[in-house]
């Protein structure tokens, strides 16, 4: 199979990353920041309602999103990509009707996140950029965008299942908290 690599030798001496992939990574970085602010807003919502454990759960989820954008920032730097750090996008204020809504929005947001990362992988594959594919799959410098999505989606779906039961809210809160923090060292 003939792969047409997009960079000339002259460009290649400066960076390993095509402009198209660089732009997609900057968008992804911005998207991870957007996830960060969304999960922070859910954290505040629950903390203000006195559901501290759900507040901590979403604070933990938000902090992970910051970590994801750091992976991308580091990868762009290591590729010597010429990029500017993007502005922090704002989420439209979501109307939260009940305690389940944030959990449903989280599942949808994580599916969208996975789709965006898949798109980067598709483009990288088309360009024969195995460095980027390797990074996406978790083989470089602690970044693991694709395997991370297995965890993020699984956790989000299970948390939604818990919150969708008819149990008392304090019991559900404990279960979500244990699901997340129970597995953490
Ligand atoms: Fe993320
Ligand atoms: Fe995670």
Short mmCIF file of N, CA and C and ligand atoms in Angstrom, two decimals:
data_model
loop_
_atom_site.label_atom_id
_atom_site.label_comp_id
_atom_site.label_asym_id
_atom_site.label_seq_id
_atom_site.Cartn_x
_atom_site.Cartn_y
_atom_site.Cartn_z
N UNK A 1 0.85 -1.20 0.00
CA UNK A 1 0.00 0.00 0.00
C UNK A 1 0.89 1.26 0.00
N UNK A 2 0.61 2.11 -0.96
CA UNK A 2 1.39 3.36 -1.07
C UNK A 2 0.76 4.44 -0.20
N UNK A 3 1.54 4.96 0.75
CA UNK A 3 1.03 6.05 1.60
C UNK A 3 1.72 7.34 1.18
N UNK A 4 0.92 8.38 0.95
CA UNK A 4 1.52 9.67 0.59
C UNK A 4 1.71 10.48 1.86
N UNK A 5 2.96 10.61 2.28
CA UNK A 5 3.22 11.40 3.48
C UNK A 5 3.23 12.89 3.12
N UNK A 6 2.58 13.71 3.95
CA UNK A 6 2.31 15.09 3.52
C UNK A 6 3.51 16.04 3.63
N UNK A 7 4.53 15.70 4.40
CA UNK A 7 5.60 16.68 4.63
C UNK A 7 6.78 16.45 3.69
N UNK A 8 7.30 17.56 3.15
CA UNK A 8 8.54 17.48 2.36
C UNK A 8 9.71 17.25 3.33
N UNK A 9 10.85 16.86 2.79
CA UNK A 9 12.01 16.65 3.66
C UNK A 9 12.36 17.93 4.41
N UNK A 10 12.24 19.05 3.70
CA UNK A 10 12.56 20.34 4.34
C UNK A 10 11.63 20.62 5.52
N UNK A 11 10.33 20.39 5.33
CA UNK A 11 9.36 20.57 6.43
C UNK A 11 9.62 19.55 7.54
N UNK A 12 9.92 18.36 7.08
CA UNK A 12 10.12 17.24 8.01
C UNK A 12 11.30 17.48 8.96
N UNK A 13 12.27 18.28 8.49
CA UNK A 13 13.42 18.59 9.35
C UNK A 13 13.01 19.49 10.50
N UNK A 14 11.88 20.19 10.34
CA UNK A 14 11.42 21.11 11.40
C UNK A 14 10.44 20.45 12.35
N UNK A 15 9.59 19.60 11.81
CA UNK A 15 8.53 18.99 12.63
C UNK A 15 8.13 17.64 12.05
N UNK A 16 7.61 16.79 12.93
CA UNK A 16 7.14 15.48 12.45
C UNK A 16 5.65 15.48 12.15
N UNK A 17 5.00 16.61 12.45
CA UNK A 17 3.54 16.63 12.40
C UNK A 17 3.04 17.49 11.23
N UNK A 18 2.06 16.97 10.48
CA UNK A 18 1.47 17.76 9.40
C UNK A 18 0.62 18.90 9.98
N UNK A 19 0.39 19.92 9.17
CA UNK A 19 -0.45 21.04 9.62
C UNK A 19 -1.86 20.55 9.98
N UNK A 20 -2.37 19.61 9.17
CA UNK A 20 -3.73 19.11 9.42
C UNK A 20 -3.82 18.44 10.78
N UNK A 21 -2.85 17.59 11.09
CA UNK A 21 -2.89 16.91 12.39
C UNK A 21 -2.64 17.90 13.54
N UNK A 22 -1.75 18.84 13.31
CA UNK A 22 -1.51 19.85 14.35
C UNK A 22 -2.81 20.59 14.67
N UNK A 23 -3.52 21.00 13.62
CA UNK A 23 -4.77 21.74 13.85
C UNK A 23 -5.80 20.87 14.57
N UNK A 24 -5.86 19.60 14.21
CA UNK A 24 -6.80 18.70 14.90
C UNK A 24 -6.43 18.53 16.37
N UNK A 25 -5.13 18.45 16.64
CA UNK A 25 -4.70 18.32 18.05
C UNK A 25 -5.00 19.58 18.85
N UNK A 26 -4.86 20.75 18.24
CA UNK A 26 -5.19 21.98 18.95
C UNK A 26 -6.70 22.02 19.26
N UNK A 27 -7.51 21.56 18.30
CA UNK A 27 -8.96 21.48 18.55
C UNK A 27 -9.26 20.49 19.67
N UNK A 28 -8.53 19.39 19.67
CA UNK A 28 -8.74 18.37 20.71
C UNK A 28 -8.34 18.92 22.08
N UNK A 29 -7.24 19.65 22.09
CA UNK A 29 -6.78 20.26 23.35
C UNK A 29 -7.87 21.18 23.90
N UNK A 30 -8.45 21.95 22.98
CA UNK A 30 -9.51 22.88 23.36
C UNK A 30 -10.75 22.11 23.86
N UNK A 31 -11.03 21.01 23.18
CA UNK A 31 -12.18 20.18 23.57
C UNK A 31 -11.97 19.60 24.99
N UNK A 32 -10.75 19.20 25.31
CA UNK A 32 -10.48 18.66 26.66
C UNK A 32 -10.68 19.75 27.71
N UNK A 33 -10.32 20.99 27.36
CA UNK A 33 -10.56 22.11 28.28
C UNK A 33 -12.06 22.34 28.46
N UNK A 34 -12.79 22.14 27.39
CA UNK A 34 -14.25 22.30 27.45
C UNK A 34 -14.85 21.22 28.36
N UNK A 35 -14.31 20.02 28.26
CA UNK A 35 -14.75 18.95 29.17
C UNK A 35 -14.44 19.33 30.62
N UNK A 36 -13.26 19.90 30.81
CA UNK A 36 -12.83 20.34 32.15
C UNK A 36 -13.85 21.30 32.75
N UNK A 37 -14.26 22.30 31.97
CA UNK A 37 -15.19 23.28 32.53
C UNK A 37 -16.59 22.69 32.70
N UNK A 38 -16.99 21.79 31.80
CA UNK A 38 -18.31 21.15 31.95
C UNK A 38 -18.37 20.34 33.26
N UNK A 39 -17.33 19.54 33.49
CA UNK A 39 -17.34 18.70 34.69
C UNK A 39 -17.20 19.54 35.96
N UNK A 40 -16.46 20.64 35.86
CA UNK A 40 -16.41 21.57 37.00
C UNK A 40 -17.80 22.14 37.29
N UNK A 41 -18.55 22.45 36.25
CA UNK A 41 -19.89 23.01 36.48
C UNK A 41 -20.79 21.98 37.15
N UNK A 42 -20.62 20.71 36.80
CA UNK A 42 -21.41 19.66 37.47
C UNK A 42 -20.96 19.51 38.92
N UNK A 43 -19.65 19.64 39.15
CA UNK A 43 -19.12 19.53 40.51
C UNK A 43 -19.74 20.60 41.41
N UNK A 44 -19.79 21.82 40.88
CA UNK A 44 -20.37 22.93 41.65
C UNK A 44 -21.86 22.68 41.88
N UNK A 45 -22.55 22.21 40.84
CA UNK A 45 -23.99 21.94 40.96
C UNK A 45 -24.27 21.00 42.13
N UNK A 46 -23.53 19.90 42.20
CA UNK A 46 -23.79 18.91 43.25
C UNK A 46 -23.31 19.41 44.62
N UNK A 47 -22.16 20.05 44.67
CA UNK A 47 -21.67 20.57 45.95
C UNK A 47 -22.66 21.57 46.54
N UNK A 48 -23.21 22.41 45.69
CA UNK A 48 -24.17 23.41 46.17
C UNK A 48 -25.46 22.77 46.68
N UNK A 49 -25.76 21.57 46.18
CA UNK A 49 -26.95 20.87 46.67
C UNK A 49 -26.66 20.05 47.92
N UNK A 50 -25.43 20.11 48.40
CA UNK A 50 -25.05 19.34 49.59
C UNK A 50 -24.67 17.91 49.28
N UNK A 51 -24.58 17.58 47.99
CA UNK A 51 -24.16 16.22 47.62
C UNK A 51 -22.65 16.24 47.36
N UNK A 52 -21.91 16.30 48.48
CA UNK A 52 -20.47 16.54 48.41
C UNK A 52 -19.72 15.45 47.64
N UNK A 53 -20.18 14.21 47.81
CA UNK A 53 -19.45 13.12 47.16
C UNK A 53 -19.59 13.19 45.64
N UNK A 54 -20.76 13.58 45.16
CA UNK A 54 -20.92 13.75 43.72
C UNK A 54 -20.12 14.97 43.25
N UNK A 55 -20.03 15.98 44.11
CA UNK A 55 -19.19 17.14 43.80
C UNK A 55 -17.74 16.72 43.63
N UNK A 56 -17.28 15.85 44.52
CA UNK A 56 -15.88 15.39 44.45
C UNK A 56 -15.66 14.49 43.24
N UNK A 57 -16.67 13.69 42.94
CA UNK A 57 -16.58 12.82 41.75
C UNK A 57 -16.34 13.68 40.51
N UNK A 58 -17.16 14.71 40.34
CA UNK A 58 -16.99 15.53 39.13
C UNK A 58 -15.74 16.40 39.18
N UNK A 59 -15.29 16.75 40.38
CA UNK A 59 -14.02 17.47 40.49
C UNK A 59 -12.89 16.55 40.00
N UNK A 60 -12.97 15.28 40.38
CA UNK A 60 -11.98 14.31 39.92
C UNK A 60 -12.01 14.14 38.41
N UNK A 61 -13.23 14.05 37.87
CA UNK A 61 -13.36 13.91 36.41
C UNK A 61 -12.81 15.15 35.70
N UNK A 62 -13.07 16.31 36.26
CA UNK A 62 -12.56 17.56 35.66
C UNK A 62 -11.03 17.56 35.65
N UNK A 63 -10.44 17.17 36.76
CA UNK A 63 -8.97 17.16 36.84
C UNK A 63 -8.36 16.23 35.79
N UNK A 64 -9.04 15.13 35.52
CA UNK A 64 -8.54 14.22 34.48
C UNK A 64 -8.51 14.90 33.11
N UNK A 65 -9.52 15.74 32.87
CA UNK A 65 -9.56 16.43 31.58
C UNK A 65 -8.38 17.37 31.41
N UNK A 66 -7.98 18.01 32.52
CA UNK A 66 -6.78 18.85 32.47
C UNK A 66 -5.56 18.03 32.09
N UNK A 67 -5.51 16.82 32.63
CA UNK A 67 -4.39 15.92 32.34
C UNK A 67 -4.38 15.57 30.84
N UNK A 68 -5.55 15.33 30.28
CA UNK A 68 -5.62 14.99 28.85
C UNK A 68 -5.08 16.12 27.98
N UNK A 69 -5.45 17.37 28.33
CA UNK A 69 -4.93 18.47 27.51
C UNK A 69 -3.42 18.62 27.69
N UNK A 70 -2.90 18.23 28.87
CA UNK A 70 -1.44 18.30 29.05
C UNK A 70 -0.72 17.30 28.16
N UNK A 71 -1.31 16.10 28.02
CA UNK A 71 -0.70 15.11 27.13
C UNK A 71 -0.55 15.69 25.73
N UNK A 72 -1.61 16.35 25.26
CA UNK A 72 -1.61 16.87 23.89
C UNK A 72 -0.62 18.02 23.76
N UNK A 73 -0.62 18.90 24.76
CA UNK A 73 0.31 20.02 24.74
C UNK A 73 1.75 19.52 24.66
N UNK A 74 2.05 18.50 25.44
CA UNK A 74 3.40 17.93 25.46
C UNK A 74 3.74 17.28 24.12
N UNK A 75 2.76 16.55 23.56
CA UNK A 75 3.02 15.89 22.28
C UNK A 75 3.29 16.91 21.18
N UNK A 76 2.48 17.97 21.13
CA UNK A 76 2.69 19.03 20.12
C UNK A 76 4.08 19.64 20.29
N UNK A 77 4.49 19.86 21.52
CA UNK A 77 5.84 20.41 21.77
C UNK A 77 6.92 19.44 21.30
N UNK A 78 6.72 18.16 21.63
CA UNK A 78 7.75 17.18 21.28
C UNK A 78 7.85 16.97 19.77
N UNK A 79 6.75 17.24 19.06
CA UNK A 79 6.78 17.16 17.58
C UNK A 79 7.35 18.44 16.98
N UNK A 80 7.67 19.42 17.83
CA UNK A 80 8.11 20.75 17.37
C UNK A 80 7.09 21.38 16.44
N UNK A 81 5.83 21.15 16.77
CA UNK A 81 4.75 21.77 15.99
C UNK A 81 4.69 23.26 16.31
N UNK A 82 4.39 24.04 15.29
CA UNK A 82 4.24 25.48 15.45
C UNK A 82 2.77 25.75 15.79
N UNK A 83 2.49 25.97 17.07
CA UNK A 83 1.07 26.14 17.44
C UNK A 83 0.92 27.18 18.54
N UNK A 84 -0.28 27.72 18.62
CA UNK A 84 -0.60 28.64 19.72
C UNK A 84 -1.56 27.96 20.67
N UNK A 85 -1.38 28.20 21.93
CA UNK A 85 -2.31 27.64 22.91
C UNK A 85 -3.68 28.28 22.69
N UNK A 86 -4.73 27.45 22.56
CA UNK A 86 -6.05 28.02 22.21
C UNK A 86 -6.73 28.71 23.39
N UNK A 87 -7.73 29.52 23.07
CA UNK A 87 -8.54 30.13 24.12
C UNK A 87 -9.38 29.05 24.80
N UNK A 88 -9.80 29.31 26.01
CA UNK A 88 -10.61 28.34 26.73
C UNK A 88 -12.07 28.53 26.33
N UNK A 89 -12.64 27.52 25.69
CA UNK A 89 -14.02 27.67 25.24
C UNK A 89 -15.00 27.54 26.40
N UNK A 90 -16.12 28.18 26.24
CA UNK A 90 -17.13 28.17 27.30
C UNK A 90 -18.26 27.23 26.89
N UNK A 91 -18.74 26.45 27.83
CA UNK A 91 -19.92 25.63 27.57
C UNK A 91 -21.16 26.50 27.70
N UNK A 92 -22.09 26.33 26.77
CA UNK A 92 -23.36 27.01 26.98
C UNK A 92 -23.94 26.50 28.29
N UNK A 93 -24.53 27.40 29.05
CA UNK A 93 -25.05 26.96 30.33
C UNK A 93 -26.10 25.88 30.14
N UNK A 94 -25.78 24.69 30.61
CA UNK A 94 -26.69 23.57 30.46
C UNK A 94 -27.78 23.70 31.51
N UNK A 95 -29.00 23.45 31.10
CA UNK A 95 -30.07 23.46 32.08
C UNK A 95 -30.08 22.08 32.75
N UNK A 96 -29.85 22.07 34.03
CA UNK A 96 -29.81 20.79 34.75
C UNK A 96 -31.14 20.60 35.45
N UNK A 97 -31.94 19.66 34.96
CA UNK A 97 -33.29 19.46 35.51
C UNK A 97 -33.29 18.62 36.77
N UNK A 98 -32.38 17.68 36.85
CA UNK A 98 -32.39 16.75 37.97
C UNK A 98 -31.00 16.15 38.13
N UNK A 99 -30.83 15.28 39.12
CA UNK A 99 -29.51 14.73 39.42
C UNK A 99 -28.98 13.78 38.35
N UNK A 100 -29.85 13.30 37.48
CA UNK A 100 -29.41 12.34 36.45
C UNK A 100 -28.86 13.06 35.22
N UNK A 101 -29.39 14.25 34.94
CA UNK A 101 -29.02 14.97 33.70
C UNK A 101 -27.50 15.09 33.50
N UNK A 102 -26.73 15.54 34.52
CA UNK A 102 -25.28 15.65 34.29
C UNK A 102 -24.65 14.32 33.86
N UNK A 103 -25.16 13.25 34.41
CA UNK A 103 -24.58 11.93 34.10
C UNK A 103 -24.90 11.51 32.66
N UNK A 104 -26.10 11.90 32.21
CA UNK A 104 -26.46 11.60 30.82
C UNK A 104 -25.61 12.46 29.87
N UNK A 105 -25.46 13.73 30.21
CA UNK A 105 -24.65 14.64 29.38
C UNK A 105 -23.19 14.18 29.33
N UNK A 106 -22.73 13.59 30.44
CA UNK A 106 -21.34 13.11 30.49
C UNK A 106 -21.11 11.95 29.52
N UNK A 107 -22.05 11.01 29.48
CA UNK A 107 -21.92 9.89 28.54
C UNK A 107 -21.84 10.42 27.11
N UNK A 108 -22.74 11.35 26.78
CA UNK A 108 -22.74 11.91 25.41
C UNK A 108 -21.45 12.67 25.11
N UNK A 109 -20.96 13.41 26.10
CA UNK A 109 -19.73 14.18 25.89
C UNK A 109 -18.54 13.25 25.67
N UNK A 110 -18.50 12.14 26.40
CA UNK A 110 -17.38 11.21 26.23
C UNK A 110 -17.44 10.49 24.88
N UNK A 111 -18.66 10.20 24.40
CA UNK A 111 -18.78 9.59 23.07
C UNK A 111 -18.27 10.57 22.00
N UNK A 112 -18.64 11.83 22.16
CA UNK A 112 -18.17 12.86 21.23
C UNK A 112 -16.64 12.97 21.28
N UNK A 113 -16.09 12.89 22.48
CA UNK A 113 -14.63 12.96 22.66
C UNK A 113 -13.95 11.80 21.95
N UNK A 114 -14.50 10.60 22.12
CA UNK A 114 -13.92 9.42 21.45
C UNK A 114 -13.97 9.60 19.93
N UNK A 115 -15.10 10.08 19.42
CA UNK A 115 -15.23 10.27 17.96
C UNK A 115 -14.17 11.24 17.44
N UNK A 116 -13.91 12.31 18.18
CA UNK A 116 -12.89 13.28 17.74
C UNK A 116 -11.50 12.65 17.72
N UNK A 117 -11.21 11.85 18.74
CA UNK A 117 -9.89 11.19 18.81
C UNK A 117 -9.77 10.15 17.68
N UNK A 118 -10.85 9.44 17.43
CA UNK A 118 -10.85 8.48 16.30
C UNK A 118 -10.55 9.20 14.99
N UNK A 119 -11.13 10.38 14.83
CA UNK A 119 -10.90 11.13 13.59
C UNK A 119 -9.42 11.46 13.44
N UNK A 120 -8.78 11.86 14.53
CA UNK A 120 -7.33 12.14 14.47
C UNK A 120 -6.59 10.88 14.06
N UNK A 121 -6.99 9.74 14.64
CA UNK A 121 -6.34 8.47 14.31
C UNK A 121 -6.55 8.12 12.83
N UNK A 122 -7.77 8.36 12.33
CA UNK A 122 -8.05 8.08 10.91
C UNK A 122 -7.13 8.90 9.99
N UNK A 123 -7.00 10.19 10.32
CA UNK A 123 -6.16 11.08 9.50
C UNK A 123 -4.70 10.65 9.60
N UNK A 124 -4.26 10.34 10.82
CA UNK A 124 -2.86 9.90 11.02
C UNK A 124 -2.57 8.63 10.23
N UNK A 125 -3.53 7.75 10.22
CA UNK A 125 -3.34 6.50 9.47
C UNK A 125 -3.22 6.79 7.97
N UNK A 126 -4.09 7.69 7.49
CA UNK A 126 -4.05 8.06 6.08
C UNK A 126 -2.72 8.69 5.67
N UNK A 127 -2.07 9.36 6.63
CA UNK A 127 -0.80 10.03 6.34
C UNK A 127 0.41 9.16 6.66
N UNK A 128 0.14 7.95 7.12
CA UNK A 128 1.24 7.07 7.52
C UNK A 128 2.04 7.64 8.70
N UNK A 129 1.35 8.38 9.57
CA UNK A 129 2.03 9.00 10.72
C UNK A 129 1.95 8.04 11.92
N UNK A 130 2.87 7.12 11.94
CA UNK A 130 2.86 6.09 12.98
C UNK A 130 3.27 6.62 14.33
N UNK A 131 4.01 7.72 14.36
CA UNK A 131 4.34 8.34 15.66
C UNK A 131 3.06 8.79 16.35
N UNK A 132 2.20 9.47 15.59
CA UNK A 132 0.94 9.96 16.17
C UNK A 132 0.05 8.79 16.59
N UNK A 133 -0.01 7.76 15.74
CA UNK A 133 -0.83 6.59 16.11
C UNK A 133 -0.31 5.96 17.39
N UNK A 134 1.00 5.90 17.50
CA UNK A 134 1.62 5.31 18.68
C UNK A 134 1.29 6.13 19.94
N UNK A 135 1.38 7.44 19.79
CA UNK A 135 1.03 8.34 20.91
C UNK A 135 -0.44 8.16 21.31
N UNK A 136 -1.32 8.15 20.31
CA UNK A 136 -2.76 8.03 20.60
C UNK A 136 -3.06 6.73 21.34
N UNK A 137 -2.31 5.69 21.00
CA UNK A 137 -2.57 4.38 21.61
C UNK A 137 -1.87 4.19 22.95
N UNK A 138 -1.11 5.20 23.38
CA UNK A 138 -0.59 5.14 24.74
C UNK A 138 0.86 4.70 24.85
N UNK A 139 1.59 4.77 23.75
CA UNK A 139 2.97 4.29 23.79
C UNK A 139 4.01 5.39 23.91
N UNK A 140 3.57 6.57 24.32
CA UNK A 140 4.56 7.64 24.42
C UNK A 140 4.30 8.55 25.60
N UNK A 141 5.26 8.61 26.48
CA UNK A 141 5.35 9.67 27.48
C UNK A 141 4.11 9.83 28.37
N UNK A 142 3.45 8.72 28.66
CA UNK A 142 2.32 8.77 29.59
C UNK A 142 0.98 9.12 28.97
N UNK A 143 1.00 9.70 27.77
CA UNK A 143 -0.27 10.04 27.10
C UNK A 143 -0.94 8.77 26.61
N UNK A 144 -2.26 8.71 26.75
CA UNK A 144 -2.96 7.49 26.32
C UNK A 144 -4.39 7.83 25.94
N UNK A 145 -4.53 8.65 24.90
CA UNK A 145 -5.87 9.18 24.59
C UNK A 145 -6.87 8.10 24.22
N UNK A 146 -6.47 7.09 23.44
CA UNK A 146 -7.45 6.07 23.04
C UNK A 146 -7.79 5.11 24.18
N UNK A 147 -6.80 4.47 24.82
CA UNK A 147 -7.17 3.58 25.94
C UNK A 147 -7.92 4.31 27.06
N UNK A 148 -7.59 5.59 27.27
CA UNK A 148 -8.27 6.37 28.29
C UNK A 148 -9.77 6.44 28.02
N UNK A 149 -10.15 6.49 26.73
CA UNK A 149 -11.57 6.59 26.41
C UNK A 149 -12.35 5.32 26.77
N UNK A 150 -11.67 4.17 26.78
CA UNK A 150 -12.35 2.94 27.22
C UNK A 150 -12.80 3.14 28.67
N UNK A 151 -11.85 3.65 29.48
CA UNK A 151 -12.12 3.89 30.89
C UNK A 151 -13.16 4.99 31.09
N UNK A 152 -12.99 6.09 30.38
CA UNK A 152 -13.88 7.24 30.57
C UNK A 152 -15.33 6.88 30.18
N UNK A 153 -15.48 6.17 29.07
CA UNK A 153 -16.84 5.79 28.64
C UNK A 153 -17.45 4.78 29.60
N UNK A 154 -16.66 3.78 29.98
CA UNK A 154 -17.16 2.73 30.87
C UNK A 154 -17.64 3.32 32.21
N UNK A 155 -16.77 4.14 32.79
CA UNK A 155 -17.09 4.80 34.06
C UNK A 155 -18.36 5.65 33.92
N UNK A 156 -18.45 6.41 32.83
CA UNK A 156 -19.60 7.31 32.64
C UNK A 156 -20.89 6.51 32.49
N UNK A 157 -20.84 5.41 31.75
CA UNK A 157 -22.05 4.59 31.57
C UNK A 157 -22.49 3.96 32.88
N UNK A 158 -21.52 3.43 33.65
CA UNK A 158 -21.87 2.78 34.91
C UNK A 158 -22.43 3.80 35.90
N UNK A 159 -21.81 4.98 35.96
CA UNK A 159 -22.30 6.03 36.88
C UNK A 159 -23.73 6.42 36.49
N UNK A 160 -24.01 6.50 35.19
CA UNK A 160 -25.37 6.83 34.75
C UNK A 160 -26.35 5.72 35.17
N UNK A 161 -25.93 4.47 35.02
CA UNK A 161 -26.78 3.35 35.45
C UNK A 161 -27.13 3.46 36.94
N UNK A 162 -26.12 3.76 37.74
CA UNK A 162 -26.34 3.89 39.19
C UNK A 162 -27.34 5.02 39.47
N UNK A 163 -27.11 6.16 38.84
CA UNK A 163 -27.96 7.32 39.11
C UNK A 163 -29.38 7.13 38.58
N UNK A 164 -29.57 6.20 37.64
CA UNK A 164 -30.90 5.98 37.05
C UNK A 164 -31.77 5.02 37.87
N UNK A 165 -31.21 4.42 38.91
CA UNK A 165 -32.02 3.50 39.74
C UNK A 165 -32.94 4.30 40.66
N UNK A 166 -33.84 3.60 41.33
CA UNK A 166 -34.78 4.27 42.24
C UNK A 166 -34.26 4.36 43.67
N UNK A 167 -32.99 3.99 43.87
CA UNK A 167 -32.44 4.04 45.23
C UNK A 167 -32.43 5.47 45.78
N UNK A 168 -32.25 5.58 47.07
CA UNK A 168 -32.15 6.91 47.71
C UNK A 168 -30.91 7.62 47.19
N UNK A 169 -31.01 8.92 47.04
CA UNK A 169 -29.90 9.69 46.45
C UNK A 169 -28.60 9.53 47.26
N UNK A 170 -28.70 9.40 48.58
CA UNK A 170 -27.47 9.27 49.38
C UNK A 170 -26.79 7.93 49.13
N UNK A 171 -27.61 6.92 48.84
CA UNK A 171 -27.04 5.61 48.53
C UNK A 171 -26.37 5.65 47.15
N UNK A 172 -27.05 6.28 46.20
CA UNK A 172 -26.48 6.37 44.85
C UNK A 172 -25.18 7.19 44.87
N UNK A 173 -25.21 8.23 45.69
CA UNK A 173 -24.02 9.08 45.80
C UNK A 173 -22.82 8.26 46.29
N UNK A 174 -23.06 7.44 47.31
CA UNK A 174 -22.00 6.57 47.83
C UNK A 174 -21.48 5.62 46.76
N UNK A 175 -22.43 5.06 45.98
CA UNK A 175 -22.02 4.08 44.97
C UNK A 175 -21.16 4.71 43.87
N UNK A 176 -21.55 5.90 43.43
CA UNK A 176 -20.76 6.58 42.40
C UNK A 176 -19.38 6.93 42.95
N UNK A 177 -19.35 7.39 44.17
CA UNK A 177 -18.08 7.77 44.80
C UNK A 177 -17.15 6.57 44.90
N UNK A 178 -17.71 5.45 45.36
CA UNK A 178 -16.89 4.23 45.50
C UNK A 178 -16.44 3.69 44.15
N UNK A 179 -17.33 3.79 43.16
CA UNK A 179 -16.97 3.34 41.81
C UNK A 179 -15.72 4.06 41.34
N UNK A 180 -15.66 5.35 41.60
CA UNK A 180 -14.56 6.16 41.09
C UNK A 180 -13.33 6.11 42.00
N UNK A 181 -13.54 6.38 43.27
CA UNK A 181 -12.39 6.49 44.17
C UNK A 181 -11.98 5.15 44.76
N UNK A 182 -12.90 4.19 44.73
CA UNK A 182 -12.57 2.86 45.27
C UNK A 182 -11.43 2.20 44.52
N UNK A 183 -11.38 2.44 43.20
CA UNK A 183 -10.35 1.80 42.39
C UNK A 183 -9.04 2.57 42.38
N UNK A 184 -9.04 3.75 42.99
CA UNK A 184 -7.84 4.59 42.93
C UNK A 184 -6.91 4.31 44.09
N UNK A 185 -5.65 4.28 43.75
CA UNK A 185 -4.68 4.05 44.84
C UNK A 185 -4.43 5.35 45.56
FE1 LIG B 1 -10.73 13.81 28.08
FE1 LIG B 2 -9.51 8.61 33.17
#
